């Protein structure tokens, strides 16, 4: 009888918000998981409960340094995602995106591992096309305060596309639209964690600008589901899909197309926390803040047979329950 060994996965950025959910999902599917993180924005508390699992190992490691190991699948999530964090040390952010991506792709090339890279809706910048389709090239400032993240992620996509074309590395990419849920850092600085923490602490909710800019919010379990579906596909099927849709490389939007103004999000948050004494206050809009964002998910639906399941109200309730434990 043939003994089937568990598949081995490497997750970078594993102690972060999304990485921790992904590790949990992979373990539940029987994977052996090696988790690496430099703990810049991640926290070991997100993965403490996994440490006792002998199929899980954590390595304190910075992806700007090469990493060695034999894996079937690599999930590249290492990179600060909140504007506050990625602007804290912009040069480190670029290094993480670009050198980190090269290190991961070199590892995949040597070991024939399959890679899933987490790109972002920020590659569209302040988009002039709405909703955003994958074929749109974006409207990005190269020298602004968001550029370290946007251009770093754009360069990572270019590297992935070239390693695939030149060297045949099996790399797939998801452009993630604003995703939220438990395990976000309470002081992360992103809008949902800010609003919930502010409302729970009776502090005023800070709306940047007029609050009429829009975002589309995806609950974390929907994203993890899409990522796993993408990785389960065979290379042949992914390649055929790319040819059919004239995609230079396998990259798809993953997000929830429900679009809300930031003011509507603030009102929805306060509706779910009726005892809060918080009010809305207006603060200056940060530079280059995108005005409208909504994913076109036609490709993800066709390729993955997927669509988001968790409505904003339900996801917010779960996230509020998580943050309530922290105040
Ligand atoms: P996060 O900040 O919670 O997690 C990022 C993790 O990467 C952290 O644990 C951090 O310590 C780690 N990290 C950062 N630099 C590193 C380095 N040089 N070496 C090793 N580890 C490093 O953010 P998240 O929301 O979980 O995002 C995960 C990935 O998804 C990121 O690549 C992000 O760009 C992408 N993404 C997230 C969203 C979202 O809305 N959450 C949207 C688009 C893209
Ligand atoms: N925002 C806000 N108040 C906050 C934090 C963010 O009004 O306390 C706005 C921000 O200006 C942006 C939107 O909410 O227009 C989403 O911000 P976030 O940092 O979550 O993610 P982004 O999509 O900008 O990367």
mmCIF file of C-alpha atoms and ligand atoms in Angstrom:
data_model
loop_
_atom_site.group_PDB
_atom_site.id
_atom_site.type_symbol
_atom_site.label_atom_id
_atom_site.label_comp_id
_atom_site.label_asym_id
_atom_site.label_seq_id
_atom_site.Cartn_x
_atom_site.Cartn_y
_atom_site.Cartn_z
ATOM 1 C CA UNK A 1 0.000 0.000 0.000
ATOM 2 C CA UNK A 2 1.285 3.445 -0.921
ATOM 3 C CA UNK A 3 1.612 5.862 1.985
ATOM 4 C CA UNK A 4 0.343 9.337 1.121
ATOM 5 C CA UNK A 5 2.504 12.023 2.714
ATOM 6 C CA UNK A 6 0.873 15.295 3.737
ATOM 7 C CA UNK A 7 1.442 18.224 1.393
ATOM 8 C CA UNK A 8 3.896 20.827 2.611
ATOM 9 C CA UNK A 9 3.054 24.513 2.520
ATOM 10 C CA UNK A 10 5.147 27.576 3.255
ATOM 11 C CA UNK A 11 3.213 30.664 4.364
ATOM 12 C CA UNK A 12 5.034 34.002 4.525
ATOM 13 C CA UNK A 13 3.491 36.726 6.692
ATOM 14 C CA UNK A 14 1.908 33.894 8.651
ATOM 15 C CA UNK A 15 1.474 35.746 11.954
ATOM 16 C CA UNK A 16 -0.487 38.528 10.287
ATOM 17 C CA UNK A 17 -4.229 38.882 9.924
ATOM 18 C CA UNK A 18 -4.716 36.891 6.717
ATOM 19 C CA UNK A 19 -1.689 34.603 7.114
ATOM 20 C CA UNK A 20 -3.012 33.269 10.419
ATOM 21 C CA UNK A 21 -6.384 32.364 8.865
ATOM 22 C CA UNK A 22 -4.654 30.696 5.935
ATOM 23 C CA UNK A 23 -2.409 28.586 8.205
ATOM 24 C CA UNK A 24 -5.458 27.429 10.140
ATOM 25 C CA UNK A 25 -7.259 26.486 6.918
ATOM 26 C CA UNK A 26 -4.257 24.575 5.525
ATOM 27 C CA UNK A 27 -3.834 22.617 8.757
ATOM 28 C CA UNK A 28 -7.540 21.748 8.727
ATOM 29 C CA UNK A 29 -7.013 20.297 5.226
ATOM 30 C CA UNK A 30 -4.138 18.095 6.437
ATOM 31 C CA UNK A 31 -1.148 20.166 5.288
ATOM 32 C CA UNK A 32 2.172 20.477 7.045
ATOM 33 C CA UNK A 33 2.684 24.212 7.423
ATOM 34 C CA UNK A 34 5.899 26.171 7.807
ATOM 35 C CA UNK A 35 5.050 29.692 8.875
ATOM 36 C CA UNK A 36 7.541 32.522 8.473
ATOM 37 C CA UNK A 37 7.209 36.095 9.663
ATOM 38 C CA UNK A 38 9.433 38.907 10.943
ATOM 39 C CA UNK A 39 6.619 40.050 13.286
ATOM 40 C CA UNK A 40 6.692 43.613 11.953
ATOM 41 C CA UNK A 41 2.903 43.918 11.933
ATOM 42 C CA UNK A 42 2.000 40.331 12.765
ATOM 43 C CA UNK A 43 1.641 38.938 16.231
ATOM 44 C CA UNK A 44 2.380 35.476 17.584
ATOM 45 C CA UNK A 45 -0.914 35.636 19.493
ATOM 46 C CA UNK A 46 -2.658 35.092 16.118
ATOM 47 C CA UNK A 47 -1.039 31.659 15.836
ATOM 48 C CA UNK A 48 -0.434 30.602 19.477
ATOM 49 C CA UNK A 49 -3.154 27.984 19.257
ATOM 50 C CA UNK A 50 -1.386 26.352 16.284
ATOM 51 C CA UNK A 51 1.973 25.980 18.029
ATOM 52 C CA UNK A 52 1.002 22.686 19.690
ATOM 53 C CA UNK A 53 0.203 21.092 16.348
ATOM 54 C CA UNK A 54 3.242 19.028 15.315
ATOM 55 C CA UNK A 55 2.438 19.724 11.645
ATOM 56 C CA UNK A 56 2.941 23.451 12.279
ATOM 57 C CA UNK A 57 6.269 25.209 12.683
ATOM 58 C CA UNK A 58 7.033 28.889 13.061
ATOM 59 C CA UNK A 59 10.295 30.473 11.912
ATOM 60 C CA UNK A 60 11.183 34.071 12.722
ATOM 61 C CA UNK A 61 12.447 35.165 9.322
ATOM 62 C CA UNK A 62 12.522 38.222 7.102
ATOM 63 C CA UNK A 63 11.597 37.490 3.489
ATOM 64 C CA UNK A 64 14.208 39.937 2.240
ATOM 65 C CA UNK A 65 16.657 37.147 3.177
ATOM 66 C CA UNK A 66 16.632 33.866 1.220
ATOM 67 C CA UNK A 67 14.798 30.947 2.802
ATOM 68 C CA UNK A 68 15.347 27.298 2.041
ATOM 69 C CA UNK A 69 13.042 24.281 2.267
ATOM 70 C CA UNK A 70 11.158 21.799 0.121
ATOM 71 C CA UNK A 71 7.496 22.743 -0.253
ATOM 72 C CA UNK A 72 4.653 21.783 -2.562
ATOM 73 C CA UNK A 73 2.968 25.158 -2.233
ATOM 74 C CA UNK A 74 4.139 28.626 -1.216
ATOM 75 C CA UNK A 75 1.747 31.382 -0.191
ATOM 76 C CA UNK A 76 3.420 34.777 -0.225
ATOM 77 C CA UNK A 77 1.641 37.169 2.137
ATOM 78 C CA UNK A 78 4.556 38.925 3.821
ATOM 79 C CA UNK A 79 4.078 42.684 3.544
ATOM 80 C CA UNK A 80 2.491 45.293 5.785
ATOM 81 C CA UNK A 81 -0.956 46.039 4.343
ATOM 82 C CA UNK A 82 -2.269 49.007 6.322
ATOM 83 C CA UNK A 83 -1.296 52.437 4.905
ATOM 84 C CA UNK A 84 -0.124 53.501 8.383
ATOM 85 C CA UNK A 85 2.210 50.509 8.599
ATOM 86 C CA UNK A 86 3.523 50.398 5.049
ATOM 87 C CA UNK A 87 4.284 54.122 5.164
ATOM 88 C CA UNK A 88 6.144 53.744 8.488
ATOM 89 C CA UNK A 89 9.266 52.504 6.716
ATOM 90 C CA UNK A 90 8.586 52.836 2.977
ATOM 91 C CA UNK A 91 11.975 51.526 1.846
ATOM 92 C CA UNK A 92 11.490 48.358 3.917
ATOM 93 C CA UNK A 93 8.041 47.988 2.343
ATOM 94 C CA UNK A 94 9.491 48.060 -1.170
ATOM 95 C CA UNK A 95 12.270 45.646 -0.181
ATOM 96 C CA UNK A 96 9.720 43.272 1.317
ATOM 97 C CA UNK A 97 7.574 43.310 -1.808
ATOM 98 C CA UNK A 98 10.350 43.148 -4.381
ATOM 99 C CA UNK A 99 13.312 41.319 -2.800
ATOM 100 C CA UNK A 100 10.904 39.134 -0.824
ATOM 101 C CA UNK A 101 9.129 38.156 -4.036
ATOM 102 C CA UNK A 102 12.433 37.361 -5.776
ATOM 103 C CA UNK A 103 13.510 35.148 -2.883
ATOM 104 C CA UNK A 104 10.194 33.297 -2.969
ATOM 105 C CA UNK A 105 10.285 32.869 -6.735
ATOM 106 C CA UNK A 106 13.905 31.629 -6.611
ATOM 107 C CA UNK A 107 12.897 29.093 -3.984
ATOM 108 C CA UNK A 108 9.958 27.985 -6.137
ATOM 109 C CA UNK A 109 12.206 27.715 -9.183
ATOM 110 C CA UNK A 110 14.719 25.493 -7.373
ATOM 111 C CA UNK A 111 12.133 23.290 -5.706
ATOM 112 C CA UNK A 112 9.339 23.292 -8.338
ATOM 113 C CA UNK A 113 6.843 24.589 -5.769
ATOM 114 C CA UNK A 114 3.597 26.234 -6.812
ATOM 115 C CA UNK A 115 3.246 29.860 -5.649
ATOM 116 C CA UNK A 116 0.217 31.957 -4.739
ATOM 117 C CA UNK A 117 1.123 35.612 -4.378
ATOM 118 C CA UNK A 118 -1.118 38.137 -2.643
ATOM 119 C CA UNK A 119 -1.252 41.253 -4.758
ATOM 120 C CA UNK A 120 -3.688 44.081 -4.145
ATOM 121 C CA UNK A 121 -6.358 46.351 -5.578
ATOM 122 C CA UNK A 122 -3.789 49.115 -4.945
ATOM 123 C CA UNK A 123 -2.124 48.136 -8.233
ATOM 124 C CA UNK A 124 -5.029 50.080 -9.808
ATOM 125 C CA UNK A 125 -4.040 53.175 -7.775
ATOM 126 C CA UNK A 126 -6.776 55.823 -7.854
ATOM 127 C CA UNK A 127 -8.644 54.023 -10.625
ATOM 128 C CA UNK A 128 -10.167 55.756 -13.620
ATOM 129 C CA UNK A 129 -12.021 52.581 -14.630
ATOM 130 C CA UNK A 130 -14.903 51.424 -12.452
ATOM 131 C CA UNK A 131 -15.435 48.672 -11.405
ATOM 132 C CA UNK A 132 -11.823 47.540 -11.725
ATOM 133 C CA UNK A 133 -11.192 44.763 -14.242
ATOM 134 C CA UNK A 134 -7.944 42.801 -14.363
ATOM 135 C CA UNK A 135 -7.108 44.186 -17.806
ATOM 136 C CA UNK A 136 -7.013 47.759 -16.419
ATOM 137 C CA UNK A 137 -3.401 48.945 -15.974
ATOM 138 C CA UNK A 138 -4.152 51.433 -13.229
ATOM 139 C CA UNK A 139 -3.509 55.053 -12.310
ATOM 140 C CA UNK A 140 -0.627 55.074 -9.849
ATOM 141 C CA UNK A 141 1.561 57.909 -8.587
ATOM 142 C CA UNK A 142 5.174 56.690 -8.676
ATOM 143 C CA UNK A 143 6.456 59.149 -6.049
ATOM 144 C CA UNK A 144 3.619 59.540 -3.553
ATOM 145 C CA UNK A 145 3.244 58.287 0.001
ATOM 146 C CA UNK A 146 1.351 55.159 -1.122
ATOM 147 C CA UNK A 147 3.814 54.388 -3.921
ATOM 148 C CA UNK A 148 6.111 52.211 -1.790
ATOM 149 C CA UNK A 149 3.245 49.746 -1.448
ATOM 150 C CA UNK A 150 1.550 50.202 -4.824
ATOM 151 C CA UNK A 151 4.708 50.125 -6.921
ATOM 152 C CA UNK A 152 6.281 47.402 -4.778
ATOM 153 C CA UNK A 153 3.244 45.220 -5.392
ATOM 154 C CA UNK A 154 3.199 46.114 -9.090
ATOM 155 C CA UNK A 155 6.858 45.136 -9.399
ATOM 156 C CA UNK A 156 6.135 41.873 -7.552
ATOM 157 C CA UNK A 157 3.462 41.106 -10.156
ATOM 158 C CA UNK A 158 5.974 41.829 -12.926
ATOM 159 C CA UNK A 159 8.524 39.503 -11.322
ATOM 160 C CA UNK A 160 5.911 36.768 -11.002
ATOM 161 C CA UNK A 161 4.897 37.170 -14.648
ATOM 162 C CA UNK A 162 8.535 37.050 -15.810
ATOM 163 C CA UNK A 163 9.548 34.073 -13.670
ATOM 164 C CA UNK A 164 6.538 32.293 -15.127
ATOM 165 C CA UNK A 165 7.316 33.255 -18.749
ATOM 166 C CA UNK A 166 11.123 32.909 -18.571
ATOM 167 C CA UNK A 167 11.582 30.003 -16.165
ATOM 168 C CA UNK A 168 8.185 28.308 -16.089
ATOM 169 C CA UNK A 169 7.480 28.889 -12.383
ATOM 170 C CA UNK A 170 3.861 28.008 -11.588
ATOM 171 C CA UNK A 171 2.795 31.265 -9.957
ATOM 172 C CA UNK A 172 -0.736 32.566 -9.509
ATOM 173 C CA UNK A 173 -1.803 35.959 -8.151
ATOM 174 C CA UNK A 174 -4.824 37.332 -6.351
ATOM 175 C CA UNK A 175 -5.500 41.072 -6.310
ATOM 176 C CA UNK A 176 -7.137 41.369 -2.926
ATOM 177 C CA UNK A 177 -9.695 44.129 -2.277
ATOM 178 C CA UNK A 178 -10.135 45.488 1.279
ATOM 179 C CA UNK A 179 -10.501 42.453 3.521
ATOM 180 C CA UNK A 180 -11.356 42.478 7.217
ATOM 181 C CA UNK A 181 -12.146 40.181 10.126
ATOM 182 C CA UNK A 182 -10.849 38.762 13.411
ATOM 183 C CA UNK A 183 -7.048 38.780 13.947
ATOM 184 C CA UNK A 184 -6.663 42.266 12.498
ATOM 185 C CA UNK A 185 -4.488 44.308 14.793
ATOM 186 C CA UNK A 186 -6.692 46.636 16.891
ATOM 187 C CA UNK A 187 -4.313 49.512 16.133
ATOM 188 C CA UNK A 188 -3.824 48.452 12.543
ATOM 189 C CA UNK A 189 -5.028 51.838 11.255
ATOM 190 C CA UNK A 190 -7.299 50.417 8.574
ATOM 191 C CA UNK A 191 -10.808 51.758 8.456
ATOM 192 C CA UNK A 192 -12.822 48.817 9.804
ATOM 193 C CA UNK A 193 -10.560 48.116 12.769
ATOM 194 C CA UNK A 194 -10.403 51.866 13.503
ATOM 195 C CA UNK A 195 -14.176 52.365 13.396
ATOM 196 C CA UNK A 196 -14.969 49.307 15.521
ATOM 197 C CA UNK A 197 -12.328 50.096 18.152
ATOM 198 C CA UNK A 198 -13.393 53.753 18.236
ATOM 199 C CA UNK A 199 -17.076 52.818 18.625
ATOM 200 C CA UNK A 200 -16.308 50.254 21.360
ATOM 201 C CA UNK A 201 -14.240 52.862 23.263
ATOM 202 C CA UNK A 202 -16.833 55.671 22.815
ATOM 203 C CA UNK A 203 -14.322 57.662 20.797
ATOM 204 C CA UNK A 204 -15.465 59.584 17.739
ATOM 205 C CA UNK A 205 -15.191 57.759 14.410
ATOM 206 C CA UNK A 206 -12.576 59.474 12.244
ATOM 207 C CA UNK A 207 -13.750 59.992 8.659
ATOM 208 C CA UNK A 208 -10.993 61.124 6.348
ATOM 209 C CA UNK A 209 -12.057 63.732 3.789
ATOM 210 C CA UNK A 210 -15.807 64.000 3.188
ATOM 211 C CA UNK A 211 -16.273 60.269 3.810
ATOM 212 C CA UNK A 212 -17.778 59.851 0.350
ATOM 213 C CA UNK A 213 -14.875 57.816 -1.046
ATOM 214 C CA UNK A 214 -15.903 54.196 -1.533
ATOM 215 C CA UNK A 215 -14.455 50.783 -0.750
ATOM 216 C CA UNK A 216 -15.723 47.207 -1.144
ATOM 217 C CA UNK A 217 -15.234 45.108 1.963
ATOM 218 C CA UNK A 218 -14.619 41.368 1.901
ATOM 219 C CA UNK A 219 -14.807 39.117 4.950
ATOM 220 C CA UNK A 220 -11.638 37.065 5.482
ATOM 221 C CA UNK A 221 -13.199 33.591 5.123
ATOM 222 C CA UNK A 222 -14.363 34.430 1.590
ATOM 223 C CA UNK A 223 -10.827 35.388 0.594
ATOM 224 C CA UNK A 224 -9.243 32.256 2.103
ATOM 225 C CA UNK A 225 -11.805 30.128 0.277
ATOM 226 C CA UNK A 226 -10.893 31.796 -3.050
ATOM 227 C CA UNK A 227 -7.148 31.397 -2.408
ATOM 228 C CA UNK A 228 -7.480 27.701 -1.705
ATOM 229 C CA UNK A 229 -9.675 27.126 -4.761
ATOM 230 C CA UNK A 230 -7.082 28.877 -6.937
ATOM 231 C CA UNK A 231 -4.249 26.709 -5.613
ATOM 232 C CA UNK A 232 -6.219 23.479 -6.100
ATOM 233 C CA UNK A 233 -6.507 24.098 -9.848
ATOM 234 C CA UNK A 234 -4.133 22.269 -12.154
ATOM 235 C CA UNK A 235 -1.565 24.247 -14.083
ATOM 236 C CA UNK A 236 -3.123 23.067 -17.337
ATOM 237 C CA UNK A 237 -6.507 24.524 -16.362
ATOM 238 C CA UNK A 238 -4.947 27.805 -15.201
ATOM 239 C CA UNK A 239 -2.943 28.131 -18.421
ATOM 240 C CA UNK A 240 -6.031 27.405 -20.546
ATOM 241 C CA UNK A 241 -7.965 30.071 -18.649
ATOM 242 C CA UNK A 242 -5.213 32.609 -19.294
ATOM 243 C CA UNK A 243 -5.247 31.862 -23.015
ATOM 244 C CA UNK A 244 -9.052 32.075 -23.164
ATOM 245 C CA UNK A 245 -9.097 35.489 -21.470
ATOM 246 C CA UNK A 246 -5.854 36.871 -22.983
ATOM 247 C CA UNK A 247 -4.377 37.179 -19.490
ATOM 248 C CA UNK A 248 -0.594 37.582 -19.704
ATOM 249 C CA UNK A 249 -0.324 35.881 -16.336
ATOM 250 C CA UNK A 250 -2.797 34.228 -13.958
ATOM 251 C CA UNK A 251 -4.017 37.197 -11.912
ATOM 252 C CA UNK A 252 -7.563 37.643 -10.657
ATOM 253 C CA UNK A 253 -9.440 40.112 -8.490
ATOM 254 C CA UNK A 254 -10.760 38.682 -5.239
ATOM 255 C CA UNK A 255 -13.144 40.874 -3.312
ATOM 256 C CA UNK A 256 -16.738 41.553 -2.425
ATOM 257 C CA UNK A 257 -18.358 43.829 -5.018
ATOM 258 C CA UNK A 258 -20.705 45.476 -2.469
ATOM 259 C CA UNK A 259 -19.570 49.117 -2.555
ATOM 260 C CA UNK A 260 -20.010 51.508 0.392
ATOM 261 C CA UNK A 261 -18.975 55.054 1.138
ATOM 262 C CA UNK A 262 -16.818 55.365 4.228
ATOM 263 C CA UNK A 263 -19.625 57.366 5.805
ATOM 264 C CA UNK A 264 -22.060 54.493 5.194
ATOM 265 C CA UNK A 265 -19.544 52.132 6.808
ATOM 266 C CA UNK A 266 -19.328 54.394 9.873
ATOM 267 C CA UNK A 267 -23.128 54.523 10.143
ATOM 268 C CA UNK A 268 -23.408 50.742 9.753
ATOM 269 C CA UNK A 269 -20.809 50.232 12.493
ATOM 270 C CA UNK A 270 -22.680 52.521 14.894
ATOM 271 C CA UNK A 271 -25.976 50.775 14.046
ATOM 272 C CA UNK A 272 -24.425 47.491 15.214
ATOM 273 C CA UNK A 273 -23.150 49.147 18.418
ATOM 274 C CA UNK A 274 -26.214 51.155 19.501
ATOM 275 C CA UNK A 275 -24.866 51.783 23.030
ATOM 276 C CA UNK A 276 -21.789 53.579 21.714
ATOM 277 C CA UNK A 277 -21.565 57.304 22.479
ATOM 278 C CA UNK A 278 -19.320 57.918 19.457
ATOM 279 C CA UNK A 279 -20.111 60.508 16.810
ATOM 280 C CA UNK A 280 -18.604 61.097 13.368
ATOM 281 C CA UNK A 281 -15.694 63.543 13.050
ATOM 282 C CA UNK A 282 -13.972 64.639 9.867
ATOM 283 C CA UNK A 283 -10.177 64.647 9.438
ATOM 284 C CA UNK A 284 -8.003 65.612 6.457
ATOM 285 C CA UNK A 285 -7.894 63.127 3.597
ATOM 286 C CA UNK A 286 -4.437 61.522 3.193
ATOM 287 C CA UNK A 287 -2.673 62.128 -0.136
ATOM 288 C CA UNK A 288 -3.510 59.874 -3.090
ATOM 289 C CA UNK A 289 -6.406 58.201 -1.256
ATOM 290 C CA UNK A 290 -8.354 56.327 -3.986
ATOM 291 C CA UNK A 291 -11.841 57.770 -4.536
ATOM 292 C CA UNK A 292 -13.730 54.689 -5.696
ATOM 293 C CA UNK A 293 -12.951 51.018 -5.474
ATOM 294 C CA UNK A 294 -14.989 47.981 -6.453
ATOM 295 C CA UNK A 295 -13.784 44.696 -7.912
ATOM 296 C CA UNK A 296 -15.117 43.166 -11.072
ATOM 297 C CA UNK A 297 -15.104 39.476 -10.080
ATOM 298 C CA UNK A 298 -16.340 37.874 -13.302
ATOM 299 C CA UNK A 299 -12.995 36.087 -13.818
ATOM 300 C CA UNK A 300 -12.852 34.757 -10.245
ATOM 301 C CA UNK A 301 -16.411 33.475 -10.544
ATOM 302 C CA UNK A 302 -15.659 31.606 -13.764
ATOM 303 C CA UNK A 303 -12.219 30.269 -12.812
ATOM 304 C CA UNK A 304 -12.924 29.335 -9.203
ATOM 305 C CA UNK A 305 -16.685 28.735 -9.183
ATOM 306 C CA UNK A 306 -16.571 31.156 -6.268
ATOM 307 C CA UNK A 307 -18.337 34.215 -5.004
ATOM 308 C CA UNK A 308 -18.259 35.944 -1.638
ATOM 309 C CA UNK A 309 -20.837 34.654 0.822
ATOM 310 C CA UNK A 310 -20.538 36.902 3.885
ATOM 311 C CA UNK A 311 -22.500 40.183 3.760
ATOM 312 C CA UNK A 312 -20.959 43.266 5.376
ATOM 313 C CA UNK A 313 -23.372 43.318 8.308
ATOM 314 C CA UNK A 314 -22.615 39.669 9.209
ATOM 315 C CA UNK A 315 -18.855 40.119 8.847
ATOM 316 C CA UNK A 316 -18.918 43.276 10.938
ATOM 317 C CA UNK A 317 -20.783 41.448 13.727
ATOM 318 C CA UNK A 318 -18.106 38.730 13.845
ATOM 319 C CA UNK A 319 -15.324 41.316 13.797
ATOM 320 C CA UNK A 320 -16.987 43.360 16.547
ATOM 321 C CA UNK A 321 -17.247 40.210 18.695
ATOM 322 C CA UNK A 322 -13.492 39.688 18.258
ATOM 323 C CA UNK A 323 -12.503 43.271 19.103
ATOM 324 C CA UNK A 324 -14.912 43.402 22.063
ATOM 325 C CA UNK A 325 -12.639 40.922 23.847
ATOM 326 C CA UNK A 326 -9.778 43.419 23.573
ATOM 327 C CA UNK A 327 -11.264 46.512 25.180
HETATM 328 P P1 LIG B 1 -0.795 42.093 8.038
HETATM 329 O O1 LIG B 1 0.002 43.330 8.205
HETATM 330 O O2 LIG B 1 -1.716 41.698 9.132
HETATM 331 O O3 LIG B 1 0.129 40.855 7.718
HETATM 332 C C1 LIG B 1 1.340 40.958 7.032
HETATM 333 C C2 LIG B 1 2.342 40.029 7.715
HETATM 334 O O4 LIG B 1 3.581 40.093 7.006
HETATM 335 C C3 LIG B 1 2.643 40.435 9.151
HETATM 336 O O5 LIG B 1 2.566 39.320 9.993
HETATM 337 C C4 LIG B 1 4.057 40.997 9.093
HETATM 338 O O6 LIG B 1 4.758 40.885 10.299
HETATM 339 C C5 LIG B 1 4.647 40.172 7.968
HETATM 340 N N1 LIG B 1 5.791 40.818 7.328
HETATM 341 C C6 LIG B 1 5.918 42.088 6.901
HETATM 342 N N2 LIG B 1 7.123 42.301 6.354
HETATM 343 C C7 LIG B 1 7.769 41.109 6.423
HETATM 344 C C8 LIG B 1 9.068 40.681 6.036
HETATM 345 N N3 LIG B 1 9.939 41.512 5.451
HETATM 346 N N4 LIG B 1 9.411 39.393 6.271
HETATM 347 C C9 LIG B 1 8.554 38.543 6.864
HETATM 348 N N5 LIG B 1 7.318 38.894 7.264
HETATM 349 C C10 LIG B 1 6.930 40.169 7.038
HETATM 350 O O7 LIG B 1 -1.622 42.287 6.672
HETATM 351 P P2 LIG B 1 -2.709 41.353 5.987
HETATM 352 O O8 LIG B 1 -3.945 42.146 5.846
HETATM 353 O O9 LIG B 1 -2.773 40.029 6.643
HETATM 354 O O10 LIG B 1 -2.084 41.218 4.535
HETATM 355 C C11 LIG B 1 -1.445 40.029 4.087
HETATM 356 C C12 LIG B 1 -1.099 40.180 2.606
HETATM 357 O O11 LIG B 1 -2.281 40.413 1.840
HETATM 358 C C13 LIG B 1 -0.160 41.365 2.348
HETATM 359 O O12 LIG B 1 0.789 40.991 1.378
HETATM 360 C C14 LIG B 1 -1.086 42.427 1.783
HETATM 361 O O13 LIG B 1 -0.427 43.300 0.908
HETATM 362 C C15 LIG B 1 -2.133 41.577 1.052
HETATM 363 N N6 LIG B 1 -3.390 42.312 0.950
HETATM 364 C C16 LIG B 1 -4.212 42.453 2.037
HETATM 365 C C17 LIG B 1 -5.373 43.196 1.912
HETATM 366 C C18 LIG B 1 -6.343 43.366 3.056
HETATM 367 O O14 LIG B 1 -7.321 44.100 2.888
HETATM 368 N N7 LIG B 1 -6.179 42.737 4.193
HETATM 369 C C19 LIG B 1 -5.709 43.806 0.685
HETATM 370 C C20 LIG B 1 -4.813 43.658 -0.374
HETATM 371 C C21 LIG B 1 -3.663 42.900 -0.245
HETATM 372 N N1 LIG B 2 -10.298 55.941 6.496
HETATM 373 C C1 LIG B 2 -11.076 56.774 7.286
HETATM 374 N N2 LIG B 2 -10.860 56.757 8.619
HETATM 375 C C2 LIG B 2 -9.948 55.941 9.220
HETATM 376 C C3 LIG B 2 -9.168 55.094 8.419
HETATM 377 C C4 LIG B 2 -9.371 55.112 7.042
HETATM 378 O O1 LIG B 2 -11.921 57.540 6.788
HETATM 379 O O2 LIG B 2 -9.827 55.986 10.457
HETATM 380 C C5 LIG B 2 -10.547 55.924 5.041
HETATM 381 C C6 LIG B 2 -9.284 56.059 4.191
HETATM 382 O O3 LIG B 2 -8.994 57.427 3.964
HETATM 383 C C7 LIG B 2 -9.719 55.341 2.927
HETATM 384 C C8 LIG B 2 -10.675 54.251 3.410
HETATM 385 O O4 LIG B 2 -11.097 54.674 4.722
HETATM 386 O O5 LIG B 2 -10.428 56.207 2.065
HETATM 387 C C9 LIG B 2 -10.035 52.876 3.522
HETATM 388 O O6 LIG B 2 -8.835 53.025 4.250
HETATM 389 P P1 LIG B 2 -7.927 51.795 4.686
HETATM 390 O O7 LIG B 2 -6.721 52.380 5.332
HETATM 391 O O8 LIG B 2 -8.723 50.804 5.438
HETATM 392 O O9 LIG B 2 -7.552 51.063 3.320
HETATM 393 P P2 LIG B 2 -7.136 51.569 1.851
HETATM 394 O O10 LIG B 2 -8.192 51.022 0.986
HETATM 395 O O11 LIG B 2 -7.096 53.058 1.804
HETATM 396 O O12 LIG B 2 -5.808 50.962 1.662
#
